[in-house]
Amino acid sequence: MKKLLAILLAAATVAVTSAMTVFAEGESTPSISNITFVQDDDVDINGGILTPGKEYRFLLQYTTASDGEKVDTGASDFTDEQLTGNKFLIESKMGRSSMDSFKIAKSSGKYYLIAKPKAGYPTKQTDVEYKVRLVNTKNGDVLHEKTLAFKVGYPTISDDDLFSASVEEPIFISNDAPVITEDQFDEINGYTNGKAASFTNGDWTINVRVGGLKDRNLYSLSSGIPEIETKFEENQFKFITFPANPKFDYTAKISVDVSQEAEPFNDNFVVYRYNDGVLTLMDSKYDSDTSEVTFSTKELGKFVLTDVALGNSADVDEDGTNADNEDNNNNNNNTNNGTNNGTNNGTTEPNPETGAGVGTGVAAAAAIVSLLAGVAAMKRR
């Protein structure tokens, strides 16, 4: 009887062991051989250029050992199954200061690498590098590792686009590639023989000499400025903004197409520069034959075209230049040199205040009055 019991126990043990082996083989998953990141908006996270302020989502996929090392076939989306007992670790190696966020997150059952560069309008591109590791949470083993190197900034206009235009035609500037490099400016200066070159986005045109210029970002916007539209509700407006505030060594002639605004504006156009909460009147001309408004400046920024001169005077210097704006220009080493640089050029038209920065001036004046009163009291003693 004991012998029979021993035989039955041995047989049961063999059966259980075999069943466990089959179960384990059925549950095991092939090891991950590669991790890929699907392009977002035709941008590759490895070797691409990410635009400041824009959020990118790269779908995480993997290939298994049975798929070989090919990353373009057999790729599957990451799910909770692949991350059971595993986790991603992200290490910044370079350029972290240019990023708002860089993380892996789950959305609708799938996993994405979410990358968002900091907003801004830099001229230079920043090199960024991260290391992404898939790690076993139990023993710390690195199952897979990927180094991602990319750039943050704005693309440079291609030489083909830059030099496809003839000398007589403006060079087209797209926000997709708004940067012109120093070498490209040298080339342009060469084929214009040192004379002015023209750049356009179809709405504005810049005519300026470019000899000796370093890299410039000509990214532009036409969106409204809320505080101005709110304060002057009765006015018609057209806005042109160059958020990178590029400067030129020579005075630039700016031409703005106002063919769509001529009728609602009743052929009446007034141009202001908007800076630090202050609108500064600029000398400008309107040509009804060409439907263009022109003005001159050495520094691009925020420009406001309206149909009626704006009221509400701001504090200005005797020469008609806004004091805050002049200090800002001096800090930027942007001297006038006898040219129109976005000031009133002696006009008596007041500069309208939109509300920004007024409290600071009043507080400073009150402090000076208080100080003088204290000095007078001390003298009387």
Tab-separated table of C-alpha atoms in Angstrom:
chain	number	residue	atom	x	y	z
A	1	MET	CA	0.000	0.000	0.000
A	2	LYS	CA	2.777	2.397	0.898
A	3	LYS	CA	4.574	1.519	-2.296
A	4	LEU	CA	1.454	2.237	-4.346
A	5	LEU	CA	0.962	5.588	-2.582
A	6	ALA	CA	4.547	6.576	-3.322
A	7	ILE	CA	4.100	5.732	-6.987
A	8	LEU	CA	0.897	7.816	-7.190
A	9	LEU	CA	2.558	10.800	-5.485
A	10	ALA	CA	5.516	10.648	-7.849
A	11	ALA	CA	3.204	10.559	-10.858
A	12	ALA	CA	1.216	13.512	-9.526
A	13	THR	CA	4.402	15.487	-9.001
A	14	VAL	CA	5.521	14.848	-12.562
A	15	ALA	CA	2.099	15.872	-13.878
A	16	VAL	CA	2.047	19.129	-11.883
A	17	THR	CA	5.602	19.986	-12.941
A	18	SER	CA	4.745	19.391	-16.570
A	19	ALA	CA	1.615	21.520	-16.282
A	20	MET	CA	3.572	24.400	-14.692
A	21	THR	CA	6.143	24.231	-17.461
A	22	VAL	CA	3.489	24.372	-20.146
A	23	PHE	CA	1.749	27.282	-18.344
A	24	ALA	CA	4.996	29.210	-18.040
A	25	GLU	CA	5.831	28.684	-21.671
A	26	GLY	CA	2.366	29.806	-22.688
A	27	GLU	CA	2.543	32.995	-20.566
A	28	SER	CA	6.088	34.047	-21.417
A	29	THR	CA	6.500	36.955	-23.830
A	30	PRO	CA	9.404	37.488	-26.212
A	31	SER	CA	11.989	39.987	-24.983
A	32	ILE	CA	11.908	43.533	-26.394
A	33	SER	CA	14.677	44.067	-28.909
A	34	ASN	CA	13.962	47.681	-29.859
A	35	ILE	CA	11.850	50.681	-28.883
A	36	THR	CA	10.671	53.162	-31.479
A	37	PHE	CA	8.934	56.552	-31.297
A	38	VAL	CA	6.428	57.286	-34.046
A	39	GLN	CA	6.868	60.690	-35.692
A	40	ASP	CA	4.501	63.477	-34.692
A	41	ASP	CA	3.556	66.003	-37.377
A	42	ASP	CA	6.445	64.655	-39.501
A	43	VAL	CA	8.904	65.515	-36.712
A	44	ASP	CA	11.336	62.837	-35.541
A	45	ILE	CA	12.224	62.905	-31.839
A	46	ASN	CA	15.666	61.592	-32.747
A	47	GLY	CA	17.467	64.091	-34.976
A	48	GLY	CA	14.522	66.418	-35.567
A	49	ILE	CA	13.837	70.060	-34.685
A	50	LEU	CA	11.121	70.789	-32.118
A	51	THR	CA	9.413	74.188	-32.280
A	52	PRO	CA	9.372	76.206	-29.015
A	53	GLY	CA	6.007	76.277	-27.259
A	54	LYS	CA	4.536	73.341	-29.183
A	55	GLU	CA	3.657	70.026	-27.530
A	56	TYR	CA	4.627	66.812	-29.334
A	57	ARG	CA	3.275	63.306	-28.712
A	58	PHE	CA	5.339	60.358	-29.953
A	59	LEU	CA	3.597	56.972	-29.785
A	60	LEU	CA	5.796	54.316	-28.152
A	61	GLN	CA	6.179	51.051	-30.040
A	62	TYR	CA	8.427	48.040	-29.672
A	63	THR	CA	9.764	45.066	-31.634
A	64	THR	CA	10.506	41.711	-30.076
A	65	ALA	CA	13.471	39.407	-30.445
A	66	SER	CA	11.466	37.216	-32.795
A	67	ASP	CA	11.031	40.215	-35.074
A	68	GLY	CA	14.776	40.637	-35.336
A	69	GLU	CA	16.392	44.054	-35.253
A	70	LYS	CA	14.194	45.595	-37.940
A	71	VAL	CA	12.450	48.643	-36.498
A	72	ASP	CA	10.189	49.320	-39.482
A	73	THR	CA	8.296	46.012	-39.435
A	74	GLY	CA	6.458	44.095	-36.751
A	75	ALA	CA	6.223	47.088	-34.421
A	76	SER	CA	3.530	46.962	-31.735
A	77	ASP	CA	2.143	49.619	-29.418
A	78	PHE	CA	3.238	49.580	-25.793
A	79	THR	CA	0.483	48.476	-23.403
A	80	ASP	CA	0.227	47.689	-19.695
A	81	GLU	CA	1.368	44.143	-20.454
A	82	GLN	CA	4.852	45.252	-21.507
A	83	LEU	CA	5.142	47.474	-18.447
A	84	THR	CA	4.040	44.892	-15.877
A	85	GLY	CA	7.046	44.663	-13.595
A	86	ASN	CA	8.898	47.209	-15.751
A	87	LYS	CA	9.107	50.999	-15.855
A	88	PHE	CA	10.649	53.789	-17.920
A	89	LEU	CA	13.376	55.999	-16.522
A	90	ILE	CA	14.282	59.278	-18.261
A	91	GLU	CA	17.616	61.027	-17.761
A	92	SER	CA	18.452	64.468	-19.139
A	93	LYS	CA	21.924	64.629	-20.670
A	94	MET	CA	21.888	68.032	-22.406
A	95	GLY	CA	19.669	71.066	-22.980
A	96	ARG	CA	17.155	70.477	-20.189
A	97	SER	CA	16.699	74.231	-19.647
A	98	SER	CA	15.080	74.544	-23.070
A	99	MET	CA	12.304	72.048	-22.214
A	100	ASP	CA	9.098	72.567	-20.258
A	101	SER	CA	8.428	68.848	-20.039
A	102	PHE	CA	9.722	65.513	-21.295
A	103	LYS	CA	7.825	62.478	-19.978
A	104	ILE	CA	6.111	59.208	-20.823
A	105	ALA	CA	2.371	59.074	-20.138
A	106	LYS	CA	-0.573	56.796	-20.877
A	107	SER	CA	-3.481	57.959	-23.023
A	108	SER	CA	-6.420	55.850	-24.283
A	109	GLY	CA	-4.619	52.656	-23.354
A	110	LYS	CA	-1.404	53.533	-25.208
A	111	TYR	CA	1.872	55.074	-24.100
A	112	TYR	CA	3.371	58.261	-25.502
A	113	LEU	CA	6.543	60.231	-25.092
A	114	ILE	CA	5.299	63.796	-24.569
A	115	ALA	CA	7.831	66.550	-25.248
A	116	LYS	CA	7.153	70.270	-24.931
A	117	PRO	CA	9.924	72.842	-25.485
A	118	LYS	CA	9.698	76.164	-23.663
A	119	ALA	CA	7.911	78.915	-25.559
A	120	GLY	CA	9.989	81.662	-27.149
A	121	TYR	CA	11.471	82.901	-30.397
A	122	PRO	CA	15.191	82.094	-30.321
A	123	THR	CA	17.411	82.605	-33.322
A	124	LYS	CA	19.845	79.831	-32.420
A	125	GLN	CA	18.889	76.178	-32.082
A	126	THR	CA	19.636	74.361	-28.809
A	127	ASP	CA	20.987	70.803	-28.718
A	128	VAL	CA	18.943	68.539	-26.428
A	129	GLU	CA	19.640	64.959	-25.417
A	130	TYR	CA	17.758	62.497	-23.200
A	131	LYS	CA	18.383	58.861	-22.321
A	132	VAL	CA	15.300	56.618	-22.027
A	133	ARG	CA	15.654	53.277	-20.221
A	134	LEU	CA	13.187	50.427	-19.763
A	135	VAL	CA	14.077	48.887	-16.385
A	136	ASN	CA	12.957	45.781	-14.502
A	137	THR	CA	11.509	47.045	-11.216
A	138	LYS	CA	12.494	43.921	-9.267
A	139	ASN	CA	16.197	43.618	-10.016
A	140	GLY	CA	16.977	46.949	-11.705
A	141	ASP	CA	18.156	45.320	-14.919
A	142	VAL	CA	18.072	47.585	-17.978
A	143	LEU	CA	15.938	45.790	-20.561
A	144	HIS	CA	16.427	48.389	-23.247
A	145	GLU	CA	18.064	51.785	-23.599
A	146	LYS	CA	17.613	54.554	-26.136
A	147	THR	CA	19.428	57.884	-26.524
A	148	LEU	CA	17.344	60.630	-28.131
A	149	ALA	CA	19.132	63.690	-29.519
A	150	PHE	CA	17.216	66.553	-31.120
A	151	LYS	CA	17.189	70.341	-31.398
A	152	VAL	CA	14.852	73.027	-30.074
A	153	GLY	CA	14.391	76.165	-32.144
A	154	TYR	CA	13.286	77.333	-35.562
A	155	PRO	CA	14.513	75.871	-38.849
A	156	THR	CA	16.755	77.904	-41.134
A	157	ILE	CA	15.428	78.840	-44.548
A	158	SER	CA	16.854	76.443	-47.123
A	159	ASP	CA	19.421	77.706	-49.597
A	160	ASP	CA	17.175	76.513	-52.440
A	161	ASP	CA	14.325	78.708	-51.223
A	162	LEU	CA	16.654	81.576	-50.370
A	163	PHE	CA	18.414	81.825	-53.705
A	164	SER	CA	15.646	80.679	-56.033
A	165	ALA	CA	14.360	84.252	-56.148
A	166	SER	CA	16.053	86.703	-58.431
A	167	VAL	CA	17.582	89.945	-57.211
A	168	GLU	CA	14.468	91.832	-58.264
A	169	GLU	CA	12.062	89.599	-56.325
A	170	PRO	CA	11.581	89.456	-52.536
A	171	ILE	CA	12.773	86.378	-50.660
A	172	PHE	CA	9.784	84.558	-49.198
A	173	ILE	CA	9.866	84.001	-45.424
A	174	SER	CA	7.754	81.212	-43.942
A	175	ASN	CA	7.145	80.659	-40.222
A	176	ASP	CA	8.076	77.039	-40.868
A	177	ALA	CA	11.671	78.184	-41.520
A	178	PRO	CA	12.025	81.860	-40.514
A	179	VAL	CA	15.740	82.023	-39.608
A	180	ILE	CA	18.376	83.464	-41.947
A	181	THR	CA	21.990	82.789	-40.975
A	182	GLU	CA	25.004	85.100	-41.110
A	183	ASP	CA	26.463	83.134	-44.033
A	184	GLN	CA	23.205	83.426	-45.947
A	185	PHE	CA	23.084	87.183	-45.343
A	186	ASP	CA	26.631	87.398	-46.721
A	187	GLU	CA	25.515	85.539	-49.847
A	188	ILE	CA	22.504	87.827	-50.246
A	189	ASN	CA	24.677	90.909	-49.773
A	190	GLY	CA	26.967	89.586	-52.473
A	191	TYR	CA	24.345	89.158	-55.153
A	192	THR	CA	22.725	92.529	-54.324
A	193	ASN	CA	26.178	94.208	-54.527
A	194	GLY	CA	25.658	95.729	-51.086
A	195	LYS	CA	22.288	97.222	-51.965
A	196	ALA	CA	19.039	96.555	-50.133
A	197	ALA	CA	17.467	93.105	-50.306
A	198	SER	CA	13.750	92.395	-49.937
A	199	PHE	CA	11.995	89.823	-47.747
A	200	THR	CA	8.262	89.107	-47.629
A	201	ASN	CA	5.630	86.758	-46.217
A	202	GLY	CA	2.992	88.041	-48.638
A	203	ASP	CA	1.490	90.464	-46.110
A	204	TRP	CA	4.561	92.546	-45.271
A	205	THR	CA	7.757	93.307	-47.164
A	206	ILE	CA	11.088	94.396	-45.646
A	207	ASN	CA	13.605	96.240	-47.797
A	208	VAL	CA	16.990	96.622	-46.070
A	209	ARG	CA	20.759	96.325	-46.547
A	210	VAL	CA	22.034	93.126	-44.915
A	211	GLY	CA	25.823	93.444	-45.049
A	212	GLY	CA	27.407	92.269	-41.788
A	213	LEU	CA	24.174	90.913	-40.280
A	214	LYS	CA	24.333	87.868	-38.037
A	215	ASP	CA	21.532	85.308	-37.675
A	216	ARG	CA	18.026	86.780	-37.568
A	217	ASN	CA	14.622	85.222	-36.827
A	218	LEU	CA	11.889	86.816	-38.984
A	219	TYR	CA	8.999	84.834	-37.510
A	220	SER	CA	5.846	86.976	-37.633
A	221	LEU	CA	2.276	87.022	-36.336
A	222	SER	CA	-0.875	88.857	-37.388
A	223	SER	CA	-2.981	88.042	-34.334
A	224	GLY	CA	-4.599	90.851	-32.369
A	225	ILE	CA	-3.321	92.420	-29.153
A	226	PRO	CA	-6.220	92.009	-26.672
A	227	GLU	CA	-5.467	94.978	-24.407
A	228	ILE	CA	-5.422	97.366	-27.387
A	229	GLU	CA	-8.580	95.964	-28.950
A	230	THR	CA	-10.345	96.163	-25.580
A	231	LYS	CA	-9.255	99.720	-24.807
A	232	PHE	CA	-10.076	101.126	-28.270
A	233	GLU	CA	-13.213	99.210	-29.184
A	234	GLU	CA	-14.366	101.722	-31.796
A	235	ASN	CA	-11.205	101.494	-33.903
A	236	GLN	CA	-10.360	99.208	-36.798
A	237	PHE	CA	-7.023	97.402	-36.412
A	238	LYS	CA	-4.406	95.451	-38.323
A	239	PHE	CA	-1.516	93.969	-36.319
A	240	ILE	CA	1.938	92.821	-37.386
A	241	THR	CA	4.260	91.350	-34.759
A	242	PHE	CA	7.855	90.129	-35.009
A	243	PRO	CA	8.202	88.459	-31.567
A	244	ALA	CA	11.966	87.876	-31.911
A	245	ASN	CA	12.436	91.685	-32.205
A	246	PRO	CA	15.162	91.448	-34.872
A	247	LYS	CA	17.312	94.560	-35.401
A	248	PHE	CA	19.103	95.795	-38.504
A	249	ASP	CA	22.295	97.798	-38.897
A	250	TYR	CA	20.619	99.955	-41.526
A	251	THR	CA	17.193	101.548	-41.666
A	252	ALA	CA	14.605	99.160	-43.105
A	253	LYS	CA	11.606	100.211	-45.175
A	254	ILE	CA	8.528	98.219	-44.164
A	255	SER	CA	5.631	97.905	-46.599
A	256	VAL	CA	2.323	96.442	-45.416
A	257	ASP	CA	-0.374	95.206	-47.779
A	258	VAL	CA	-3.655	96.821	-46.694
A	259	SER	CA	-5.753	95.973	-49.737
A	260	GLN	CA	-8.224	94.107	-47.509
A	261	GLU	CA	-8.401	96.964	-44.990
A	262	ALA	CA	-8.639	99.941	-47.397
A	263	GLU	CA	-12.427	99.991	-47.552
A	264	PRO	CA	-13.247	99.397	-43.848
A	265	PHE	CA	-10.492	101.859	-42.879
A	266	ASN	CA	-11.821	104.450	-45.366
A	267	ASP	CA	-8.307	104.770	-46.823
A	268	ASN	CA	-7.080	106.267	-43.542
A	269	PHE	CA	-4.138	104.579	-41.826
A	270	VAL	CA	-2.190	105.514	-38.679
A	271	VAL	CA	0.781	103.404	-37.547
A	272	TYR	CA	1.989	102.888	-33.974
A	273	ARG	CA	4.760	100.861	-32.386
A	274	TYR	CA	3.606	99.007	-29.255
A	275	ASN	CA	6.222	98.514	-26.549
A	276	ASP	CA	5.943	98.008	-22.771
A	277	GLY	CA	2.309	99.091	-22.673
A	278	VAL	CA	2.834	102.272	-24.689
A	279	LEU	CA	1.747	103.062	-28.241
A	280	THR	CA	4.211	105.340	-30.042
A	281	LEU	CA	3.162	107.118	-33.224
A	282	MET	CA	5.333	106.436	-36.274
A	283	ASP	CA	5.797	108.408	-39.488
A	284	SER	CA	4.008	106.479	-42.230
A	285	LYS	CA	2.579	106.889	-45.711
A	286	TYR	CA	-0.391	105.276	-47.430
A	287	ASP	CA	-0.396	104.752	-51.195
A	288	SER	CA	-3.915	104.133	-52.483
A	289	ASP	CA	-2.570	103.040	-55.880
A	290	THR	CA	-0.589	100.138	-54.427
A	291	SER	CA	-2.742	99.670	-51.295
A	292	GLU	CA	0.380	99.740	-49.142
A	293	VAL	CA	1.318	101.488	-45.909
A	294	THR	CA	5.039	102.161	-45.526
A	295	PHE	CA	7.197	103.208	-42.577
A	296	SER	CA	10.863	102.967	-41.619
A	297	THR	CA	12.637	101.479	-38.626
A	298	LYS	CA	15.812	99.699	-37.556
A	299	GLU	CA	14.084	97.386	-35.093
A	300	LEU	CA	11.127	95.111	-35.710
A	301	GLY	CA	8.573	94.402	-32.989
A	302	LYS	CA	4.847	94.997	-32.524
A	303	PHE	CA	3.189	97.333	-35.031
A	304	VAL	CA	-0.401	98.525	-34.897
A	305	LEU	CA	-2.249	99.954	-37.911
A	306	THR	CA	-5.535	101.694	-37.143
A	307	ASP	CA	-8.033	103.948	-38.914
A	308	VAL	CA	-8.309	106.797	-36.375
A	309	ALA	CA	-5.549	108.372	-34.274
A	310	LEU	CA	-5.716	107.104	-30.694
A	311	GLY	CA	-6.246	109.439	-27.729
A	312	ASN	CA	-5.275	109.247	-24.039
A	313	SER	CA	-1.794	110.806	-23.924
A	314	ALA	CA	1.093	109.076	-22.150
A	315	ASP	CA	4.115	110.629	-20.439
A	316	VAL	CA	6.660	111.500	-23.143
A	317	ASP	CA	9.946	113.381	-23.358
A	318	GLU	CA	10.082	116.867	-24.886
A	319	ASP	CA	11.203	115.450	-28.228
A	320	GLY	CA	8.064	113.328	-28.448
A	321	THR	CA	9.810	110.043	-27.712
A	322	ASN	CA	8.325	107.786	-25.084
A	323	ALA	CA	10.768	107.693	-22.176
A	324	ASP	CA	10.338	104.019	-21.357
A	325	ASN	CA	10.715	103.040	-25.007
A	326	GLU	CA	13.850	105.190	-25.398
A	327	ASP	CA	15.486	103.574	-22.361
A	328	ASN	CA	14.711	100.164	-23.801
A	329	ASN	CA	16.267	101.109	-27.144
A	330	ASN	CA	19.402	102.421	-25.407
A	331	ASN	CA	19.737	99.193	-23.437
A	332	ASN	CA	19.628	97.303	-26.723
A	333	ASN	CA	22.418	99.524	-28.170
A	334	ASN	CA	19.954	100.642	-30.816
A	335	THR	CA	20.950	104.264	-31.488
A	336	ASN	CA	18.960	106.491	-33.784
A	337	ASN	CA	21.814	107.810	-35.965
A	338	GLY	CA	19.473	110.351	-37.500
A	339	THR	CA	17.039	107.769	-38.896
A	340	ASN	CA	13.441	106.936	-38.090
A	341	ASN	CA	13.631	104.295	-35.374
A	342	GLY	CA	10.022	103.940	-34.352
A	343	THR	CA	9.770	107.342	-32.608
A	344	ASN	CA	7.463	110.274	-33.292
A	345	ASN	CA	10.260	112.279	-34.939
A	346	GLY	CA	9.133	115.561	-33.394
A	347	THR	CA	5.403	115.126	-33.991
A	348	THR	CA	3.083	116.678	-31.425
A	349	GLU	CA	0.620	113.768	-31.598
A	350	PRO	CA	0.318	112.304	-28.069
A	351	ASN	CA	1.222	108.675	-27.387
A	352	PRO	CA	-1.772	106.681	-26.110
A	353	GLU	CA	-1.300	104.670	-22.928
A	354	THR	CA	-2.871	101.222	-22.703
A	355	GLY	CA	-2.487	101.015	-18.931
A	356	ALA	CA	0.716	99.013	-18.489
A	357	GLY	CA	3.453	100.604	-16.373
A	358	VAL	CA	1.515	103.740	-15.294
A	359	GLY	CA	1.399	102.806	-11.612
A	360	THR	CA	5.181	102.528	-11.488
A	361	GLY	CA	5.672	106.099	-12.758
A	362	VAL	CA	3.119	107.531	-10.316
A	363	ALA	CA	4.680	105.696	-7.389
A	364	ALA	CA	8.160	106.949	-8.346
A	365	ALA	CA	6.913	110.556	-8.584
A	366	ALA	CA	5.218	110.278	-5.184
A	367	ALA	CA	8.424	108.922	-3.649
A	368	ILE	CA	10.453	111.870	-5.001
A	369	VAL	CA	7.938	114.407	-3.656
A	370	SER	CA	8.047	112.718	-0.240
A	371	LEU	CA	11.837	112.762	-0.215
A	372	LEU	CA	11.996	116.500	-1.079
A	373	ALA	CA	9.504	117.268	1.662
A	374	GLY	CA	11.661	115.417	4.176
A	375	VAL	CA	14.779	117.342	3.133
A	376	ALA	CA	12.932	120.672	3.489
A	377	ALA	CA	11.756	119.733	6.971
A	378	MET	CA	15.289	118.896	8.066
A	379	LYS	CA	16.551	122.299	6.822
A	380	ARG	CA	13.841	124.116	8.860
A	381	ARG	CA	15.094	122.370	11.999
